[in-house]
mmCIF file of C-alpha atoms in Angstrom:
data_model
loop_
_atom_site.group_PDB
_atom_site.id
_atom_site.type_symbol
_atom_site.label_atom_id
_atom_site.label_comp_id
_atom_site.label_asym_id
_atom_site.label_seq_id
_atom_site.Cartn_x
_atom_site.Cartn_y
_atom_site.Cartn_z
ATOM 1 C CA ASP A 106 212.537 -123.086 -114.106
ATOM 2 C CA PRO A 107 211.652 -120.112 -111.875
ATOM 3 C CA VAL A 108 213.603 -121.392 -108.862
ATOM 4 C CA THR A 109 216.813 -121.621 -110.892
ATOM 5 C CA LEU A 110 216.273 -118.078 -112.155
ATOM 6 C CA LEU A 111 215.839 -116.810 -108.579
ATOM 7 C CA GLY A 112 219.376 -117.916 -107.764
ATOM 8 C CA ALA A 113 220.801 -115.981 -110.708
ATOM 9 C CA VAL A 114 218.784 -112.840 -109.952
ATOM 10 C CA ALA A 115 219.546 -113.033 -106.225
ATOM 11 C CA GLY A 116 223.270 -113.185 -106.998
ATOM 12 C CA ALA A 117 223.062 -110.088 -109.206
ATOM 13 C CA THR A 118 220.982 -107.966 -106.786
ATOM 14 C CA SER A 119 221.043 -107.053 -103.119
ATOM 15 C CA HIS A 120 217.721 -105.386 -102.284
ATOM 16 C CA LEU A 121 215.199 -106.956 -104.649
ATOM 17 C CA GLY A 122 212.596 -109.344 -103.222
ATOM 18 C CA LEU A 123 212.181 -112.439 -105.398
ATOM 19 C CA ALA A 124 209.296 -114.903 -105.596
ATOM 20 C CA ALA A 125 208.775 -118.033 -107.672
ATOM 21 C CA THR A 126 205.566 -119.851 -108.503
ATOM 22 C CA VAL A 127 206.024 -123.485 -107.468
ATOM 23 C CA SER A 128 203.264 -126.067 -107.609
ATOM 24 C CA THR A 129 202.426 -128.382 -104.736
ATOM 25 C CA GLY A 130 201.206 -130.844 -107.383
ATOM 26 C CA PRO A 131 204.291 -132.770 -108.462
ATOM 27 C CA HIS A 132 206.864 -131.756 -105.848
ATOM 28 C CA HIS A 133 207.353 -133.203 -102.367
ATOM 29 C CA PRO A 134 207.284 -130.622 -99.530
ATOM 30 C CA TYR A 135 210.844 -131.528 -98.534
ATOM 31 C CA SER A 136 212.182 -130.654 -102.001
ATOM 32 C CA VAL A 137 210.413 -127.299 -102.125
ATOM 33 C CA VAL A 138 211.536 -126.373 -98.608
ATOM 34 C CA ARG A 139 215.116 -127.364 -99.472
ATOM 35 C CA GLN A 140 215.184 -125.319 -102.699
ATOM 36 C CA LEU A 141 213.418 -122.192 -101.490
ATOM 37 C CA SER A 142 214.951 -122.135 -98.001
ATOM 38 C CA SER A 143 218.448 -122.498 -99.455
ATOM 39 C CA LEU A 144 217.826 -119.520 -101.743
ATOM 40 C CA ASP A 145 216.160 -117.580 -98.941
ATOM 41 C CA TYR A 146 219.176 -118.166 -96.684
ATOM 42 C CA MET A 147 221.738 -117.315 -99.382
ATOM 43 C CA SER A 148 219.864 -114.149 -100.417
ATOM 44 C CA GLY A 149 219.563 -112.860 -96.862
ATOM 45 C CA GLY A 150 215.822 -113.491 -96.643
ATOM 46 C CA ARG A 151 214.650 -112.081 -99.976
ATOM 47 C CA VAL A 152 212.815 -115.111 -101.404
ATOM 48 C CA GLY A 153 209.084 -115.745 -101.625
ATOM 49 C CA TRP A 154 206.923 -118.641 -102.783
ATOM 50 C CA ASN A 155 203.731 -118.246 -104.785
ATOM 51 C CA ILE A 156 201.896 -121.430 -103.750
ATOM 52 C CA VAL A 157 199.771 -123.027 -106.466
ATOM 53 C CA THR A 158 198.037 -126.382 -106.256
ATOM 54 C CA GLY A 159 198.756 -127.515 -109.803
ATOM 55 C CA HIS A 160 195.647 -127.383 -111.952
ATOM 56 C CA LEU A 161 197.341 -128.016 -115.297
ATOM 57 C CA ARG A 162 196.532 -131.417 -116.769
ATOM 58 C CA GLY A 163 199.855 -131.503 -118.613
ATOM 59 C CA GLU A 164 201.756 -131.094 -115.335
ATOM 60 C CA HIS A 165 199.995 -134.117 -113.858
ATOM 61 C CA ARG A 166 200.670 -136.174 -116.977
ATOM 62 C CA ALA A 167 204.341 -135.175 -116.994
ATOM 63 C CA TYR A 168 204.821 -136.519 -113.464
ATOM 64 C CA GLY A 169 202.468 -139.484 -113.863
ATOM 65 C CA LEU A 170 200.096 -138.171 -111.205
ATOM 66 C CA PRO A 171 196.318 -138.391 -111.090
ATOM 67 C CA GLU A 172 194.480 -135.122 -111.640
ATOM 68 C CA LEU A 173 192.681 -134.323 -108.393
ATOM 69 C CA PRO A 174 189.351 -132.485 -108.155
ATOM 70 C CA HIS A 175 189.589 -128.784 -107.273
ATOM 71 C CA ASP A 176 188.812 -128.973 -103.532
ATOM 72 C CA GLU A 177 190.901 -132.103 -103.010
ATOM 73 C CA ARG A 178 193.913 -130.264 -104.467
ATOM 74 C CA TYR A 179 193.507 -127.801 -101.595
ATOM 75 C CA ASP A 180 193.052 -130.622 -99.053
ATOM 76 C CA ARG A 181 196.343 -132.066 -100.292
ATOM 77 C CA ALA A 182 197.946 -128.617 -100.186
ATOM 78 C CA GLU A 183 196.865 -128.220 -96.544
ATOM 79 C CA GLU A 184 198.837 -131.339 -95.626
ATOM 80 C CA TYR A 185 201.679 -130.087 -97.832
ATOM 81 C CA MET A 186 201.880 -126.816 -95.899
ATOM 82 C CA GLU A 187 201.672 -128.655 -92.579
ATOM 83 C CA ILE A 188 204.903 -130.459 -93.486
ATOM 84 C CA CYS A 189 206.559 -127.293 -94.832
ATOM 85 C CA ASN A 190 205.767 -125.413 -91.616
ATOM 86 C CA GLN A 191 207.069 -128.280 -89.485
ATOM 87 C CA LEU A 192 210.307 -128.288 -91.476
ATOM 88 C CA TRP A 193 210.721 -124.513 -91.174
ATOM 89 C CA ASP A 194 210.028 -124.706 -87.438
ATOM 90 C CA SER A 195 212.279 -127.720 -86.815
ATOM 91 C CA VAL A 196 215.412 -125.656 -86.210
ATOM 92 C CA GLY A 197 214.825 -123.620 -83.060
ATOM 93 C CA GLU A 198 216.329 -120.261 -82.227
ATOM 94 C CA GLY A 199 219.972 -120.618 -81.312
ATOM 95 C CA ALA A 200 220.140 -124.205 -82.580
ATOM 96 C CA VAL A 201 222.936 -123.510 -85.061
ATOM 97 C CA ILE A 202 226.109 -122.839 -83.083
ATOM 98 C CA ALA A 203 228.686 -123.329 -85.868
ATOM 99 C CA ASP A 204 231.628 -123.161 -83.447
ATOM 100 C CA LYS A 205 234.730 -124.193 -85.343
ATOM 101 C CA GLN A 206 236.946 -124.390 -82.251
ATOM 102 C CA SER A 207 234.714 -126.783 -80.326
ATOM 103 C CA GLY A 208 233.605 -128.646 -83.441
ATOM 104 C CA ILE A 209 229.942 -128.166 -82.481
ATOM 105 C CA PHE A 210 227.689 -127.267 -85.375
ATOM 106 C CA ALA A 211 224.266 -127.440 -83.718
ATOM 107 C CA ASP A 212 222.502 -128.106 -80.447
ATOM 108 C CA PRO A 213 220.410 -131.250 -81.036
ATOM 109 C CA ALA A 214 218.081 -130.293 -78.174
ATOM 110 C CA LYS A 215 216.913 -127.322 -80.255
ATOM 111 C CA ILE A 216 216.242 -129.328 -83.415
ATOM 112 C CA ALA A 217 212.955 -131.188 -83.790
ATOM 113 C CA LYS A 218 212.565 -134.148 -86.114
ATOM 114 C CA VAL A 219 209.549 -134.006 -88.409
ATOM 115 C CA SER A 220 207.683 -137.295 -88.341
ATOM 116 C CA HIS A 221 204.652 -137.008 -90.608
ATOM 117 C CA GLN A 222 202.579 -139.927 -91.852
ATOM 118 C CA GLY A 223 199.586 -138.544 -93.722
ATOM 119 C CA LYS A 224 197.038 -139.242 -96.403
ATOM 120 C CA TYR A 225 199.145 -137.754 -99.198
ATOM 121 C CA PHE A 226 202.692 -137.506 -97.809
ATOM 122 C CA ASN A 227 205.188 -139.160 -95.511
ATOM 123 C CA CYS A 228 208.196 -137.262 -94.216
ATOM 124 C CA ASN A 229 210.726 -138.171 -91.512
ATOM 125 C CA THR A 230 213.617 -135.725 -91.258
ATOM 126 C CA VAL A 231 214.783 -132.326 -90.026
ATOM 127 C CA ALA A 232 215.035 -129.046 -91.928
ATOM 128 C CA PRO A 233 217.127 -129.470 -95.083
ATOM 129 C CA ALA A 234 218.525 -125.900 -95.035
ATOM 130 C CA LEU A 235 219.659 -123.285 -92.555
ATOM 131 C CA PRO A 236 216.885 -120.868 -91.555
ATOM 132 C CA SER A 237 216.873 -117.443 -93.192
ATOM 133 C CA PRO A 238 216.589 -114.243 -91.125
ATOM 134 C CA GLN A 239 212.774 -114.525 -91.025
ATOM 135 C CA GLY A 240 212.778 -118.339 -90.786
ATOM 136 C CA ARG A 241 210.986 -119.114 -94.058
ATOM 137 C CA PRO A 242 210.216 -117.585 -97.456
ATOM 138 C CA VAL A 243 207.400 -115.042 -97.760
ATOM 139 C CA LEU A 244 204.267 -116.941 -98.830
ATOM 140 C CA PHE A 245 202.048 -115.728 -101.682
ATOM 141 C CA GLN A 246 198.748 -117.184 -102.846
ATOM 142 C CA ALA A 247 196.090 -116.195 -105.380
ATOM 143 C CA GLY A 248 193.071 -118.141 -104.216
ATOM 144 C CA SER A 249 190.015 -116.937 -106.093
ATOM 145 C CA SER A 250 187.543 -119.724 -105.252
ATOM 146 C CA GLY A 251 186.019 -120.006 -101.786
ATOM 147 C CA ARG A 252 188.300 -122.964 -100.994
ATOM 148 C CA GLY A 253 191.308 -121.131 -102.382
ATOM 149 C CA GLN A 254 190.510 -118.068 -100.287
ATOM 150 C CA GLN A 255 190.292 -120.209 -97.141
ATOM 151 C CA PHE A 256 193.708 -121.665 -97.967
ATOM 152 C CA ALA A 257 195.137 -118.173 -98.546
ATOM 153 C CA MET A 258 193.724 -116.889 -95.238
ATOM 154 C CA LYS A 259 195.446 -119.684 -93.387
ATOM 155 C CA HIS A 260 198.828 -119.694 -95.121
ATOM 156 C CA ALA A 261 199.592 -116.572 -97.155
ATOM 157 C CA ASP A 262 201.494 -113.460 -96.169
ATOM 158 C CA VAL A 263 200.458 -111.851 -99.465
ATOM 159 C CA VAL A 264 197.284 -112.574 -101.443
ATOM 160 C CA PHE A 265 197.337 -111.888 -105.170
ATOM 161 C CA ALA A 266 194.092 -110.288 -106.267
ATOM 162 C CA ILE A 267 194.227 -110.555 -110.030
ATOM 163 C CA GLN A 268 191.395 -108.291 -111.121
ATOM 164 C CA PRO A 269 191.009 -106.221 -114.298
ATOM 165 C CA ASN A 270 189.456 -103.137 -112.656
ATOM 166 C CA VAL A 271 188.467 -101.487 -109.379
ATOM 167 C CA ALA A 272 184.961 -102.974 -109.436
ATOM 168 C CA GLY A 273 186.419 -106.481 -109.785
ATOM 169 C CA MET A 274 188.837 -105.783 -106.939
ATOM 170 C CA LYS A 275 186.018 -104.598 -104.664
ATOM 171 C CA LYS A 276 184.027 -107.755 -105.459
ATOM 172 C CA PHE A 277 187.071 -109.916 -104.728
ATOM 173 C CA MET A 278 187.616 -108.179 -101.389
ATOM 174 C CA ASN A 279 183.950 -108.557 -100.422
ATOM 175 C CA ASP A 280 184.011 -112.248 -101.409
ATOM 176 C CA PHE A 281 187.255 -112.754 -99.487
ATOM 177 C CA HIS A 282 185.859 -111.207 -96.307
ATOM 178 C CA ALA A 283 182.551 -113.116 -96.695
ATOM 179 C CA SER A 284 184.519 -116.344 -97.046
ATOM 180 C CA ALA A 285 186.458 -115.430 -93.914
ATOM 181 C CA ALA A 286 183.263 -114.807 -91.975
ATOM 182 C CA GLN A 287 181.768 -118.135 -93.109
ATOM 183 C CA CYS A 288 184.682 -120.111 -91.758
ATOM 184 C CA GLY A 289 185.018 -117.978 -88.619
ATOM 185 C CA ARG A 290 188.348 -116.529 -89.651
ATOM 186 C CA SER A 291 189.783 -113.240 -90.665
ATOM 187 C CA PRO A 292 192.777 -112.666 -92.896
ATOM 188 C CA ALA A 293 195.971 -113.327 -90.956
ATOM 189 C CA PRO A 294 197.405 -110.240 -89.241
ATOM 190 C CA GLY A 295 199.563 -108.344 -91.680
ATOM 191 C CA VAL A 296 198.193 -110.083 -94.812
ATOM 192 C CA THR A 297 198.789 -107.854 -97.804
ATOM 193 C CA PHE A 298 196.668 -107.890 -100.926
ATOM 194 C CA GLY A 299 198.770 -107.542 -104.110
ATOM 195 C CA ILE A 300 197.079 -106.051 -107.154
#
């Protein structure tokens, strides 16, 4: 399990950034936020998440889930990320006081409850882990289809561009920017393309 390995590697290093590929397919957003945010907090903000929508048939069978069509996987992932972002944003700046003398751990006025009732998920809670220095893990995505590229533009800090040569990379970049223009978007400020 890549998340388990991150904990071991994080404990043995101090400057290395670590990212795990975790599917939105079988896991609830709360569980992924809890796992990755805990590691991100404990590692001092060195954890990232490569978001995949779970295209493997065996993964769906293992969890007893229906295999969704390609674009619907991304529709589901959009709702997934909506919940993740709400959870990451639910603990406001200065919310955690952790004052042993007064016995006050947090200021409830600075903590927002997530109350999500959606098509694919329900979630009623607050953040399951303390926020890391940057508030959430670094988000990676490798969308290669038009729908995947739209998802990456909206959510990713880093876009994997898995191409075998420079010509393939140029085509990917042109397709990515064309996709952005079609949906009236541009890559998020600071988005990095990883080769």
